[in-house]
Amino acid sequence: MILCGLVLPNLTTGQNQVDADNPRNRLARIDFLGAAFLGSGLLALLLPLRIAGQEVPWTSSVVLSSFALGAILLALFVITESRWAKEPIFPLRLLKNRDVVFSYFITLCQSAAQLGMMVSVPLYFQVTERSSSTVAGAHLMPAVIGNTIGALLTGAWIRSGFGTGISMNAGFVALQAAIDPVDKAVAASGLFLCMPLGSILGMAGSNAMLRAVMPADLASRLRDLGIEGTEAQKIIKQAVARVDYLDEAPERVSRAVVQSYVYSLEYSHGVSLFFAILATSAALLMSGRKLNN
């Protein structure tokens, strides 16, 4: 931000041009406080999504405190942008435009849906076919091809669509059509911020669903095999922690673990489907706008 403030050309005129050419004045225009509150607030909210359910329980004081801190920091960001910032890093007036909000929401949900799928699909092939990480990841190639083709056809098929590429580009075009030209850059930055946020949300949601469903289902299957108590808990812990446990487990236990993984992944796919339905519903509620030549 400092480099941008010092290096990028200034487009102001007259006396404002003279004042803005002063490096101190140019630095004063940068919204350092807003950027700090926004970045730290998002970090505090996203960190629990990364560690909860894996390293610490969802009810842990660390998780709850982090969520609370994130909410407070984002509230301070809103206050800073609305009252103190001379040139806000993100003008809150943009959020008064429903199409801007829908564009952000669609991008976030679509990213969550895709990244949730990108976690679940390779894991399915690793478990059921014992594929390597490389081979399992190769099963995502159709999604990559669909993204590329969809992006290339966005211009021609802007009113319809298939694949992720076309939905991403269509969301960007819809956002640009809904705002004042002077806000295009900052509005686009908000859109691109929603992509990693949605990705983290999708991965965390899919992983949380997997870890919530699998242990209970596997415990039930182990009981049917006559395995309970400490031995069952040890098997569940190993199975959840690493896929290669399937190579070490007895055949009947390995079969039960695979079945539990497949069953749990169905719920994990349900998370992606949920986000996809939300994105589609929001897209249907957006206003139609004519694009300028």
PDB file of C-alpha atoms in Angstrom:
ATOM      1  CA  MET A   1       0.000   0.000   0.000  1.00  0.00           C
ATOM      2  CA  ILE A   2       2.876   2.371   0.802  1.00  0.00           C
ATOM      3  CA  LEU A   3       4.487   1.733  -2.584  1.00  0.00           C
ATOM      4  CA  CYS A   4       1.168   2.309  -4.352  1.00  0.00           C
ATOM      5  CA  GLY A   5       0.658   5.575  -2.500  1.00  0.00           C
ATOM      6  CA  LEU A   6       4.139   6.825  -3.379  1.00  0.00           C
ATOM      7  CA  VAL A   7       4.554   5.498  -6.906  1.00  0.00           C
ATOM      8  CA  LEU A   8       1.171   5.495  -8.642  1.00  0.00           C
ATOM      9  CA  PRO A   9       0.370   8.696 -10.581  1.00  0.00           C
ATOM     10  CA  ASN A  10      -1.925  11.283  -9.030  1.00  0.00           C
ATOM     11  CA  LEU A  11      -4.900  12.315 -11.132  1.00  0.00           C
ATOM     12  CA  THR A  12      -5.970  15.351  -9.081  1.00  0.00           C
ATOM     13  CA  THR A  13      -5.680  18.880 -10.470  1.00  0.00           C
ATOM     14  CA  GLY A  14      -5.059  22.455  -9.290  1.00  0.00           C
ATOM     15  CA  GLN A  15      -4.161  23.145  -5.672  1.00  0.00           C
ATOM     16  CA  ASN A  16      -5.150  19.587  -4.804  1.00  0.00           C
ATOM     17  CA  GLN A  17      -2.403  18.440  -7.178  1.00  0.00           C
ATOM     18  CA  VAL A  18       0.207  20.524  -5.324  1.00  0.00           C
ATOM     19  CA  ASP A  19      -0.909  19.187  -1.940  1.00  0.00           C
ATOM     20  CA  ALA A  20      -1.076  15.605  -3.146  1.00  0.00           C
ATOM     21  CA  ASP A  21       2.479  15.728  -4.565  1.00  0.00           C
ATOM     22  CA  ASN A  22       3.789  16.026  -1.014  1.00  0.00           C
ATOM     23  CA  PRO A  23       4.819  12.481   0.080  1.00  0.00           C
ATOM     24  CA  ARG A  24       3.481  13.113   3.590  1.00  0.00           C
ATOM     25  CA  ASN A  25       0.079  14.082   2.202  1.00  0.00           C
ATOM     26  CA  ARG A  26       0.024  11.063  -0.067  1.00  0.00           C
ATOM     27  CA  LEU A  27       0.760   8.727   2.843  1.00  0.00           C
ATOM     28  CA  ALA A  28      -1.957  10.421   4.896  1.00  0.00           C
ATOM     29  CA  ARG A  29      -4.505   9.400   2.273  1.00  0.00           C
ATOM     30  CA  ILE A  30      -3.767   5.684   2.759  1.00  0.00           C
ATOM     31  CA  ASP A  31      -6.272   3.955   5.017  1.00  0.00           C
ATOM     32  CA  PHE A  32      -3.778   2.090   7.210  1.00  0.00           C
ATOM     33  CA  LEU A  33      -6.159   1.740  10.143  1.00  0.00           C
ATOM     34  CA  GLY A  34      -8.986   0.349   8.014  1.00  0.00           C
ATOM     35  CA  ALA A  35      -6.637  -2.100   6.323  1.00  0.00           C
ATOM     36  CA  ALA A  36      -5.309  -3.263   9.697  1.00  0.00           C
ATOM     37  CA  PHE A  37      -8.777  -3.819  11.136  1.00  0.00           C
ATOM     38  CA  LEU A  38     -10.001  -5.606   8.005  1.00  0.00           C
ATOM     39  CA  GLY A  39      -6.992  -7.895   7.696  1.00  0.00           C
ATOM     40  CA  SER A  40      -6.772  -8.794  11.375  1.00  0.00           C
ATOM     41  CA  GLY A  41     -10.550  -9.242  11.624  1.00  0.00           C
ATOM     42  CA  LEU A  42     -10.672 -11.660   8.716  1.00  0.00           C
ATOM     43  CA  LEU A  43      -7.655 -13.538  10.068  1.00  0.00           C
ATOM     44  CA  ALA A  44      -9.323 -13.908  13.462  1.00  0.00           C
ATOM     45  CA  LEU A  45     -12.489 -15.269  11.850  1.00  0.00           C
ATOM     46  CA  LEU A  46     -10.749 -17.621   9.427  1.00  0.00           C
ATOM     47  CA  LEU A  47      -8.184 -19.097  11.824  1.00  0.00           C
ATOM     48  CA  PRO A  48     -10.811 -21.101  13.787  1.00  0.00           C
ATOM     49  CA  LEU A  49     -12.096 -22.544  10.520  1.00  0.00           C
ATOM     50  CA  ARG A  50      -8.605 -23.908   9.907  1.00  0.00           C
ATOM     51  CA  ILE A  51      -7.927 -25.444  13.320  1.00  0.00           C
ATOM     52  CA  ALA A  52     -11.380 -26.217  14.742  1.00  0.00           C
ATOM     53  CA  GLY A  53     -12.324 -29.876  14.571  1.00  0.00           C
ATOM     54  CA  GLN A  54      -8.742 -30.885  13.788  1.00  0.00           C
ATOM     55  CA  GLU A  55      -6.363 -29.454  16.357  1.00  0.00           C
ATOM     56  CA  VAL A  56      -8.912 -28.163  18.891  1.00  0.00           C
ATOM     57  CA  PRO A  57     -12.661 -28.781  19.430  1.00  0.00           C
ATOM     58  CA  TRP A  58     -15.212 -26.351  18.005  1.00  0.00           C
ATOM     59  CA  THR A  59     -16.259 -25.505  21.564  1.00  0.00           C
ATOM     60  CA  SER A  60     -12.699 -24.627  22.586  1.00  0.00           C
ATOM     61  CA  SER A  61     -12.156 -21.230  24.220  1.00  0.00           C
ATOM     62  CA  VAL A  62      -9.534 -20.506  21.554  1.00  0.00           C
ATOM     63  CA  VAL A  63     -12.099 -20.913  18.777  1.00  0.00           C
ATOM     64  CA  LEU A  64     -14.842 -18.942  20.510  1.00  0.00           C
ATOM     65  CA  SER A  65     -12.471 -16.154  21.523  1.00  0.00           C
ATOM     66  CA  SER A  66     -11.108 -15.891  18.000  1.00  0.00           C
ATOM     67  CA  PHE A  67     -14.603 -15.565  16.543  1.00  0.00           C
ATOM     68  CA  ALA A  68     -15.463 -12.883  19.093  1.00  0.00           C
ATOM     69  CA  LEU A  69     -12.240 -10.985  18.407  1.00  0.00           C
ATOM     70  CA  GLY A  70     -12.873 -11.151  14.657  1.00  0.00           C
ATOM     71  CA  ALA A  71     -16.369  -9.726  15.084  1.00  0.00           C
ATOM     72  CA  ILE A  72     -15.037  -6.856  17.216  1.00  0.00           C
ATOM     73  CA  LEU A  73     -12.253  -6.028  14.749  1.00  0.00           C
ATOM     74  CA  LEU A  74     -14.647  -6.003  11.799  1.00  0.00           C
ATOM     75  CA  ALA A  75     -17.003  -3.748  13.752  1.00  0.00           C
ATOM     76  CA  LEU A  76     -14.083  -1.370  14.299  1.00  0.00           C
ATOM     77  CA  PHE A  77     -13.357  -1.572  10.568  1.00  0.00           C
ATOM     78  CA  VAL A  78     -16.918  -0.475   9.772  1.00  0.00           C
ATOM     79  CA  ILE A  79     -16.664   2.424  12.228  1.00  0.00           C
ATOM     80  CA  THR A  80     -13.311   3.476  10.772  1.00  0.00           C
ATOM     81  CA  GLU A  81     -14.538   3.402   7.190  1.00  0.00           C
ATOM     82  CA  SER A  82     -17.745   5.281   7.945  1.00  0.00           C
ATOM     83  CA  ARG A  83     -16.353   7.980  10.268  1.00  0.00           C
ATOM     84  CA  TRP A  84     -12.600   8.490  10.117  1.00  0.00           C
ATOM     85  CA  ALA A  85     -11.050   7.300   6.849  1.00  0.00           C
ATOM     86  CA  LYS A  86     -10.445  10.135   4.349  1.00  0.00           C
ATOM     87  CA  GLU A  87     -10.221   7.651   1.484  1.00  0.00           C
ATOM     88  CA  PRO A  88     -11.643   4.318   2.745  1.00  0.00           C
ATOM     89  CA  ILE A  89      -9.910   1.166   1.613  1.00  0.00           C
ATOM     90  CA  PHE A  90     -13.418  -0.152   0.941  1.00  0.00           C
ATOM     91  CA  PRO A  91     -16.276   2.395   0.683  1.00  0.00           C
ATOM     92  CA  LEU A  92     -19.218   0.986   2.618  1.00  0.00           C
ATOM     93  CA  ARG A  93     -21.653   2.737   0.285  1.00  0.00           C
ATOM     94  CA  LEU A  94     -21.026  -0.066  -2.211  1.00  0.00           C
ATOM     95  CA  LEU A  95     -22.879  -2.472   0.071  1.00  0.00           C
ATOM     96  CA  LYS A  96     -26.041  -0.380  -0.307  1.00  0.00           C
ATOM     97  CA  ASN A  97     -26.234  -1.671  -3.879  1.00  0.00           C
ATOM     98  CA  ARG A  98     -28.032  -5.033  -3.749  1.00  0.00           C
ATOM     99  CA  ASP A  99     -26.421  -6.238  -6.971  1.00  0.00           C
ATOM    100  CA  VAL A 100     -22.962  -5.623  -5.507  1.00  0.00           C
ATOM    101  CA  VAL A 101     -23.897  -7.645  -2.426  1.00  0.00           C
ATOM    102  CA  PHE A 102     -25.327 -10.428  -4.593  1.00  0.00           C
ATOM    103  CA  SER A 103     -22.176 -10.481  -6.756  1.00  0.00           C
ATOM    104  CA  TYR A 104     -19.996 -10.858  -3.674  1.00  0.00           C
ATOM    105  CA  PHE A 105     -22.280 -13.484  -2.169  1.00  0.00           C
ATOM    106  CA  ILE A 106     -22.399 -15.503  -5.403  1.00  0.00           C
ATOM    107  CA  THR A 107     -18.611 -15.446  -5.734  1.00  0.00           C
ATOM    108  CA  LEU A 108     -18.138 -16.513  -2.117  1.00  0.00           C
ATOM    109  CA  CYS A 109     -20.649 -19.375  -2.352  1.00  0.00           C
ATOM    110  CA  GLN A 110     -19.397 -20.525  -5.740  1.00  0.00           C
ATOM    111  CA  SER A 111     -15.800 -20.628  -4.478  1.00  0.00           C
ATOM    112  CA  ALA A 112     -16.935 -22.546  -1.396  1.00  0.00           C
ATOM    113  CA  ALA A 113     -18.803 -25.070  -3.545  1.00  0.00           C
ATOM    114  CA  GLN A 114     -15.863 -25.661  -5.871  1.00  0.00           C
ATOM    115  CA  LEU A 115     -13.143 -25.906  -3.222  1.00  0.00           C
ATOM    116  CA  GLY A 116     -15.281 -28.222  -1.120  1.00  0.00           C
ATOM    117  CA  MET A 117     -15.541 -30.483  -4.151  1.00  0.00           C
ATOM    118  CA  MET A 118     -11.804 -30.246  -4.823  1.00  0.00           C
ATOM    119  CA  VAL A 119     -11.150 -31.574  -1.338  1.00  0.00           C
ATOM    120  CA  SER A 120     -13.731 -34.355  -1.441  1.00  0.00           C
ATOM    121  CA  VAL A 121     -13.153 -35.799  -4.916  1.00  0.00           C
ATOM    122  CA  PRO A 122      -9.420 -36.648  -4.572  1.00  0.00           C
ATOM    123  CA  LEU A 123     -10.042 -38.060  -1.089  1.00  0.00           C
ATOM    124  CA  TYR A 124     -12.725 -40.363  -2.504  1.00  0.00           C
ATOM    125  CA  PHE A 125     -10.303 -41.897  -5.009  1.00  0.00           C
ATOM    126  CA  GLN A 126      -7.526 -42.132  -2.451  1.00  0.00           C
ATOM    127  CA  VAL A 127      -9.796 -44.119  -0.172  1.00  0.00           C
ATOM    128  CA  THR A 128     -11.699 -46.309  -2.629  1.00  0.00           C
ATOM    129  CA  GLU A 129      -8.950 -46.994  -5.186  1.00  0.00           C
ATOM    130  CA  ARG A 130      -5.914 -46.335  -2.982  1.00  0.00           C
ATOM    131  CA  SER A 131      -4.708 -43.864  -5.622  1.00  0.00           C
ATOM    132  CA  SER A 132      -1.677 -41.697  -5.056  1.00  0.00           C
ATOM    133  CA  SER A 133      -2.164 -37.986  -4.428  1.00  0.00           C
ATOM    134  CA  THR A 134      -1.122 -37.265  -8.023  1.00  0.00           C
ATOM    135  CA  VAL A 135      -3.561 -39.719  -9.576  1.00  0.00           C
ATOM    136  CA  ALA A 136      -6.365 -38.686  -7.243  1.00  0.00           C
ATOM    137  CA  GLY A 137      -5.780 -35.032  -8.080  1.00  0.00           C
ATOM    138  CA  ALA A 138      -5.879 -35.830 -11.782  1.00  0.00           C
ATOM    139  CA  HIS A 139      -9.578 -36.636 -11.413  1.00  0.00           C
ATOM    140  CA  LEU A 140     -10.127 -32.890 -11.037  1.00  0.00           C
ATOM    141  CA  MET A 141      -8.959 -32.320 -14.616  1.00  0.00           C
ATOM    142  CA  PRO A 142     -12.535 -32.105 -15.981  1.00  0.00           C
ATOM    143  CA  ALA A 143     -13.171 -29.217 -13.592  1.00  0.00           C
ATOM    144  CA  VAL A 144     -10.025 -27.433 -14.784  1.00  0.00           C
ATOM    145  CA  ILE A 145     -10.993 -27.944 -18.428  1.00  0.00           C
ATOM    146  CA  GLY A 146     -14.513 -26.736 -17.698  1.00  0.00           C
ATOM    147  CA  ASN A 147     -13.115 -23.602 -16.051  1.00  0.00           C
ATOM    148  CA  THR A 148     -10.956 -22.821 -19.072  1.00  0.00           C
ATOM    149  CA  ILE A 149     -13.647 -23.407 -21.678  1.00  0.00           C
ATOM    150  CA  GLY A 150     -16.227 -21.576 -19.601  1.00  0.00           C
ATOM    151  CA  ALA A 151     -13.975 -18.533 -19.254  1.00  0.00           C
ATOM    152  CA  LEU A 152     -13.356 -18.437 -23.006  1.00  0.00           C
ATOM    153  CA  LEU A 153     -17.056 -18.583 -23.801  1.00  0.00           C
ATOM    154  CA  THR A 154     -18.188 -16.041 -21.228  1.00  0.00           C
ATOM    155  CA  GLY A 155     -18.272 -13.191 -23.691  1.00  0.00           C
ATOM    156  CA  ALA A 156     -20.463 -15.096 -26.113  1.00  0.00           C
ATOM    157  CA  TRP A 157     -22.694 -16.793 -23.584  1.00  0.00           C
ATOM    158  CA  ILE A 158     -22.909 -14.184 -20.871  1.00  0.00           C
ATOM    159  CA  ARG A 159     -26.621 -14.823 -20.322  1.00  0.00           C
ATOM    160  CA  SER A 160     -26.256 -18.558 -19.880  1.00  0.00           C
ATOM    161  CA  GLY A 161     -23.392 -20.551 -18.548  1.00  0.00           C
ATOM    162  CA  PHE A 162     -21.698 -23.717 -17.556  1.00  0.00           C
ATOM    163  CA  GLY A 163     -18.614 -24.509 -15.547  1.00  0.00           C
ATOM    164  CA  THR A 164     -16.871 -22.397 -12.958  1.00  0.00           C
ATOM    165  CA  GLY A 165     -14.961 -20.191 -15.344  1.00  0.00           C
ATOM    166  CA  ILE A 166     -18.078 -18.714 -16.867  1.00  0.00           C
ATOM    167  CA  SER A 167     -19.760 -18.128 -13.518  1.00  0.00           C
ATOM    168  CA  MET A 168     -16.707 -16.310 -12.179  1.00  0.00           C
ATOM    169  CA  ASN A 169     -16.437 -14.066 -15.217  1.00  0.00           C
ATOM    170  CA  ALA A 170     -20.172 -13.468 -15.360  1.00  0.00           C
ATOM    171  CA  GLY A 171     -20.122 -12.366 -11.717  1.00  0.00           C
ATOM    172  CA  PHE A 172     -17.326  -9.924 -12.478  1.00  0.00           C
ATOM    173  CA  VAL A 173     -19.180  -8.473 -15.456  1.00  0.00           C
ATOM    174  CA  ALA A 174     -22.406  -8.204 -13.455  1.00  0.00           C
ATOM    175  CA  LEU A 175     -20.564  -6.307 -10.724  1.00  0.00           C
ATOM    176  CA  GLN A 176     -19.018  -3.856 -13.176  1.00  0.00           C
ATOM    177  CA  ALA A 177     -22.398  -3.201 -14.756  1.00  0.00           C
ATOM    178  CA  ALA A 178     -23.997  -2.425 -11.393  1.00  0.00           C
ATOM    179  CA  ILE A 179     -21.643   0.264 -10.094  1.00  0.00           C
ATOM    180  CA  ASP A 180     -20.375   3.717 -10.920  1.00  0.00           C
ATOM    181  CA  PRO A 181     -17.215   3.588 -13.088  1.00  0.00           C
ATOM    182  CA  VAL A 182     -15.176   5.413 -10.398  1.00  0.00           C
ATOM    183  CA  ASP A 183     -15.753   2.479  -8.033  1.00  0.00           C
ATOM    184  CA  LYS A 184     -14.746  -0.287 -10.441  1.00  0.00           C
ATOM    185  CA  ALA A 185     -11.288  -0.938  -8.998  1.00  0.00           C
ATOM    186  CA  VAL A 186     -12.282  -1.038  -5.336  1.00  0.00           C
ATOM    187  CA  ALA A 187     -15.425  -3.032  -6.088  1.00  0.00           C
ATOM    188  CA  ALA A 188     -13.379  -5.598  -8.018  1.00  0.00           C
ATOM    189  CA  SER A 189     -10.965  -5.904  -5.096  1.00  0.00           C
ATOM    190  CA  GLY A 190     -13.896  -6.828  -2.876  1.00  0.00           C
ATOM    191  CA  LEU A 191     -14.953  -9.475  -5.377  1.00  0.00           C
ATOM    192  CA  PHE A 192     -11.497 -11.024  -5.464  1.00  0.00           C
ATOM    193  CA  LEU A 193     -11.391 -11.003  -1.664  1.00  0.00           C
ATOM    194  CA  CYS A 194     -14.543 -13.129  -1.624  1.00  0.00           C
ATOM    195  CA  MET A 195     -12.807 -15.890  -3.611  1.00  0.00           C
ATOM    196  CA  PRO A 196     -10.255 -16.971  -0.965  1.00  0.00           C
ATOM    197  CA  LEU A 197     -12.815 -16.398   1.781  1.00  0.00           C
ATOM    198  CA  GLY A 198     -15.229 -18.732   0.024  1.00  0.00           C
ATOM    199  CA  SER A 199     -12.471 -21.247  -0.611  1.00  0.00           C
ATOM    200  CA  ILE A 200     -11.555 -21.421   3.073  1.00  0.00           C
ATOM    201  CA  LEU A 201     -15.220 -21.606   4.053  1.00  0.00           C
ATOM    202  CA  GLY A 202     -15.865 -24.448   1.597  1.00  0.00           C
ATOM    203  CA  MET A 203     -12.855 -26.488   2.666  1.00  0.00           C
ATOM    204  CA  ALA A 204     -13.602 -25.953   6.339  1.00  0.00           C
ATOM    205  CA  GLY A 205     -17.259 -26.857   5.890  1.00  0.00           C
ATOM    206  CA  SER A 206     -16.527 -30.034   3.948  1.00  0.00           C
ATOM    207  CA  ASN A 207     -13.838 -31.108   6.379  1.00  0.00           C
ATOM    208  CA  ALA A 208     -16.024 -30.365   9.404  1.00  0.00           C
ATOM    209  CA  MET A 209     -18.865 -32.412   7.950  1.00  0.00           C
ATOM    210  CA  LEU A 210     -16.513 -35.313   7.207  1.00  0.00           C
ATOM    211  CA  ARG A 211     -15.092 -35.300  10.727  1.00  0.00           C
ATOM    212  CA  ALA A 212     -18.531 -34.999  12.280  1.00  0.00           C
ATOM    213  CA  VAL A 213     -20.120 -37.888  10.386  1.00  0.00           C
ATOM    214  CA  MET A 214     -17.313 -40.389   9.898  1.00  0.00           C
ATOM    215  CA  PRO A 215     -16.351 -41.195  13.536  1.00  0.00           C
ATOM    216  CA  ALA A 216     -19.945 -41.948  14.529  1.00  0.00           C
ATOM    217  CA  ASP A 217     -20.585 -44.066  11.431  1.00  0.00           C
ATOM    218  CA  LEU A 218     -17.312 -45.945  11.799  1.00  0.00           C
ATOM    219  CA  ALA A 219     -18.011 -46.630  15.483  1.00  0.00           C
ATOM    220  CA  SER A 220     -21.327 -48.184  14.488  1.00  0.00           C
ATOM    221  CA  ARG A 221     -19.689 -50.375  11.845  1.00  0.00           C
ATOM    222  CA  LEU A 222     -16.968 -51.469  14.268  1.00  0.00           C
ATOM    223  CA  ARG A 223     -19.590 -52.467  16.837  1.00  0.00           C
ATOM    224  CA  ASP A 224     -21.140 -54.712  14.198  1.00  0.00           C
ATOM    225  CA  LEU A 225     -17.715 -56.345  13.906  1.00  0.00           C
ATOM    226  CA  GLY A 226     -17.507 -56.829  17.655  1.00  0.00           C
ATOM    227  CA  ILE A 227     -14.933 -54.067  18.165  1.00  0.00           C
ATOM    228  CA  GLU A 228     -15.721 -51.560  20.900  1.00  0.00           C
ATOM    229  CA  GLY A 229     -14.155 -49.494  23.656  1.00  0.00           C
ATOM    230  CA  THR A 230     -10.521 -48.443  23.588  1.00  0.00           C
ATOM    231  CA  GLU A 231      -9.686 -50.552  20.544  1.00  0.00           C
ATOM    232  CA  ALA A 232     -12.464 -48.937  18.506  1.00  0.00           C
ATOM    233  CA  GLN A 233     -11.411 -45.426  19.567  1.00  0.00           C
ATOM    234  CA  LYS A 234      -7.845 -46.159  18.516  1.00  0.00           C
ATOM    235  CA  ILE A 235      -8.996 -47.355  15.087  1.00  0.00           C
ATOM    236  CA  ILE A 236     -11.245 -44.314  14.606  1.00  0.00           C
ATOM    237  CA  LYS A 237      -8.443 -41.938  15.570  1.00  0.00           C
ATOM    238  CA  GLN A 238      -6.026 -43.536  13.119  1.00  0.00           C
ATOM    239  CA  ALA A 239      -8.586 -43.707  10.311  1.00  0.00           C
ATOM    240  CA  VAL A 240      -9.546 -40.034  10.619  1.00  0.00           C
ATOM    241  CA  ALA A 241      -5.946 -38.845  10.904  1.00  0.00           C
ATOM    242  CA  ARG A 242      -4.450 -40.554   7.837  1.00  0.00           C
ATOM    243  CA  VAL A 243      -5.665 -42.392   4.768  1.00  0.00           C
ATOM    244  CA  ASP A 244      -2.679 -44.756   4.620  1.00  0.00           C
ATOM    245  CA  TYR A 245      -4.014 -46.450   7.746  1.00  0.00           C
ATOM    246  CA  LEU A 246      -6.079 -48.493   5.291  1.00  0.00           C
ATOM    247  CA  ASP A 247      -2.873 -50.262   4.239  1.00  0.00           C
ATOM    248  CA  GLU A 248      -2.131 -51.313   7.818  1.00  0.00           C
ATOM    249  CA  ALA A 249      -5.587 -52.249   9.080  1.00  0.00           C
ATOM    250  CA  PRO A 250      -6.998 -55.805   8.916  1.00  0.00           C
ATOM    251  CA  GLU A 251      -9.150 -56.404   5.854  1.00  0.00           C
ATOM    252  CA  ARG A 252     -12.493 -56.321   7.644  1.00  0.00           C
ATOM    253  CA  VAL A 253     -11.565 -53.109   9.487  1.00  0.00           C
ATOM    254  CA  SER A 254     -10.221 -51.556   6.295  1.00  0.00           C
ATOM    255  CA  ARG A 255     -13.499 -52.350   4.527  1.00  0.00           C
ATOM    256  CA  ALA A 256     -15.466 -50.677   7.327  1.00  0.00           C
ATOM    257  CA  VAL A 257     -13.259 -47.575   7.174  1.00  0.00           C
ATOM    258  CA  VAL A 258     -13.733 -47.264   3.411  1.00  0.00           C
ATOM    259  CA  GLN A 259     -17.493 -47.582   3.750  1.00  0.00           C
ATOM    260  CA  SER A 260     -17.522 -44.901   6.451  1.00  0.00           C
ATOM    261  CA  TYR A 261     -15.410 -42.573   4.320  1.00  0.00           C
ATOM    262  CA  VAL A 262     -17.742 -42.976   1.349  1.00  0.00           C
ATOM    263  CA  TYR A 263     -20.798 -42.423   3.513  1.00  0.00           C
ATOM    264  CA  SER A 264     -19.266 -39.313   5.081  1.00  0.00           C
ATOM    265  CA  LEU A 265     -18.204 -37.884   1.725  1.00  0.00           C
ATOM    266  CA  GLU A 266     -21.829 -37.929   0.638  1.00  0.00           C
ATOM    267  CA  TYR A 267     -22.531 -35.389   3.380  1.00  0.00           C
ATOM    268  CA  SER A 268     -19.395 -33.475   2.428  1.00  0.00           C
ATOM    269  CA  HIS A 269     -20.690 -33.188  -1.137  1.00  0.00           C
ATOM    270  CA  GLY A 270     -23.937 -31.970   0.376  1.00  0.00           C
ATOM    271  CA  VAL A 271     -22.049 -28.944   1.736  1.00  0.00           C
ATOM    272  CA  SER A 272     -20.869 -28.080  -1.781  1.00  0.00           C
ATOM    273  CA  LEU A 273     -24.376 -28.572  -3.124  1.00  0.00           C
ATOM    274  CA  PHE A 274     -25.753 -26.280  -0.423  1.00  0.00           C
ATOM    275  CA  PHE A 275     -23.382 -23.459  -1.407  1.00  0.00           C
ATOM    276  CA  ALA A 276     -24.150 -24.015  -5.100  1.00  0.00           C
ATOM    277  CA  ILE A 277     -27.890 -23.701  -4.431  1.00  0.00           C
ATOM    278  CA  LEU A 278     -27.311 -20.484  -2.476  1.00  0.00           C
ATOM    279  CA  ALA A 279     -25.251 -19.030  -5.333  1.00  0.00           C
ATOM    280  CA  THR A 280     -27.875 -19.987  -7.919  1.00  0.00           C
ATOM    281  CA  SER A 281     -30.688 -18.522  -5.841  1.00  0.00           C
ATOM    282  CA  ALA A 282     -28.797 -15.240  -5.415  1.00  0.00           C
ATOM    283  CA  ALA A 283     -28.102 -15.084  -9.161  1.00  0.00           C
ATOM    284  CA  LEU A 284     -31.808 -15.380  -9.910  1.00  0.00           C
ATOM    285  CA  LEU A 285     -32.514 -12.411  -7.626  1.00  0.00           C
ATOM    286  CA  MET A 286     -30.064 -10.045  -9.345  1.00  0.00           C
ATOM    287  CA  SER A 287     -31.397  -7.221 -11.496  1.00  0.00           C
ATOM    288  CA  GLY A 288     -30.919  -7.384 -15.247  1.00  0.00           C
ATOM    289  CA  ARG A 289     -28.769  -4.560 -16.639  1.00  0.00           C
ATOM    290  CA  LYS A 290     -27.800  -3.560 -20.146  1.00  0.00           C
ATOM    291  CA  LEU A 291     -24.077  -3.465 -20.772  1.00  0.00           C
ATOM    292  CA  ASN A 292     -22.612  -0.302 -22.314  1.00  0.00           C
ATOM    293  CA  ASN A 293     -20.564  -0.566 -25.444  1.00  0.00           C
TER     294      ASN A 293
END
